[in-house]
XYZ file of C-alpha atoms in Angstrom:
106
model
C 0.000 0.000 0.000
C 2.758 2.454 0.943
C 4.870 1.510 -2.073
C 1.900 2.108 -4.371
C 1.295 5.567 -2.879
C 4.954 6.467 -3.359
C 4.806 5.239 -6.957
C 1.708 7.334 -7.656
C 3.414 10.465 -6.326
C 6.664 9.755 -8.147
C 8.611 9.475 -4.892
C 9.296 5.742 -4.831
C 12.594 5.982 -6.721
C 13.879 8.543 -4.209
C 13.401 6.165 -1.275
C 13.663 2.623 -2.646
C 14.783 0.200 -1.418
C 14.419 1.847 1.994
C 10.631 1.926 2.325
C 9.358 0.698 5.687
C 5.875 0.542 7.173
C 4.223 -0.799 10.291
C 3.338 -3.929 8.304
C 6.939 -5.034 8.885
C 6.892 -4.934 12.695
C 4.828 -6.372 15.521
C 3.931 -3.117 17.259
C 2.991 0.158 15.624
C 3.572 3.649 16.975
C 3.972 4.747 19.746
C 6.140 1.643 20.128
C 9.647 2.193 18.716
C 9.630 -0.996 16.620
C 9.368 0.584 13.166
C 12.108 3.156 13.743
C 14.435 0.575 15.268
C 13.746 -1.776 12.354
C 14.491 0.938 9.782
C 17.691 1.958 11.566
C 18.797 -1.656 11.663
C 18.205 -2.041 7.934
C 20.649 0.783 7.184
C 23.064 -0.149 9.979
C 22.464 3.146 11.800
C 22.689 3.576 15.533
C 19.485 5.066 16.972
C 21.344 7.958 18.589
C 22.569 8.969 15.119
C 19.055 9.112 13.631
C 16.696 12.049 13.184
C 13.005 11.240 12.836
C 10.726 13.858 11.281
C 7.182 13.299 12.478
C 3.807 14.976 12.229
C 2.089 12.912 14.911
C 2.276 12.675 18.683
C 2.568 8.884 18.535
C 5.367 9.174 15.996
C 7.327 11.534 18.237
C 6.790 9.194 21.178
C 8.023 6.257 19.084
C 11.140 8.133 17.984
C 11.980 9.098 21.552
C 11.350 5.545 22.783
C 13.802 4.373 20.105
C 16.463 6.739 21.446
C 16.349 8.931 18.349
C 16.162 12.682 17.868
C 12.561 13.652 17.110
C 11.706 16.693 15.028
C 8.096 17.720 14.661
C 6.647 18.874 11.349
C 3.595 21.124 11.224
C 3.729 22.170 7.559
C 1.159 19.669 6.313
C -2.353 20.688 5.386
C -3.745 18.518 8.177
C -1.798 20.356 10.918
C -3.992 22.380 13.240
C -2.841 25.386 15.270
C -2.021 23.350 18.380
C -0.045 20.541 16.748
C 3.370 22.085 17.356
C 2.764 22.348 21.096
C 1.462 18.783 21.228
C 4.544 17.515 19.417
C 6.822 19.394 21.812
C 4.874 18.052 24.786
C 5.295 14.534 23.393
C 9.065 15.034 23.337
C 9.958 16.601 19.994
C 13.312 18.350 20.217
C 12.272 20.983 17.664
C 9.287 21.788 15.473
C 9.456 22.958 11.871
C 6.799 24.606 9.721
C 8.349 23.914 6.309
C 10.536 21.486 4.415
C 12.944 24.365 3.754
C 13.449 24.817 7.501
C 14.214 21.114 7.890
C 16.666 21.180 4.977
C 18.464 24.163 6.511
C 18.663 22.443 9.903
C 20.134 19.315 8.308
C 22.783 21.310 6.416
């Protein structure tokens, strides 16, 4: 399902073969399983990973995995209080645009 969505948007080639979904793990978010699985697939240590999330459960999962969690509130579904909820859930920072994230990663 996720692969098909990425294909439809033209993004699959940018991520393949590293496309992971909760279908691959026992427990979904807020459990850290998916993030730990993905890190393991690319031989990355959790403390060296940055997770960009737009959900409270995603931030909680990233933190439970021992990863840096950045909140994203630039999506059309983000309401006015999402940034505060992400910070309360443990996000280290919150960004309103992809450009801000790109600058922070530079």
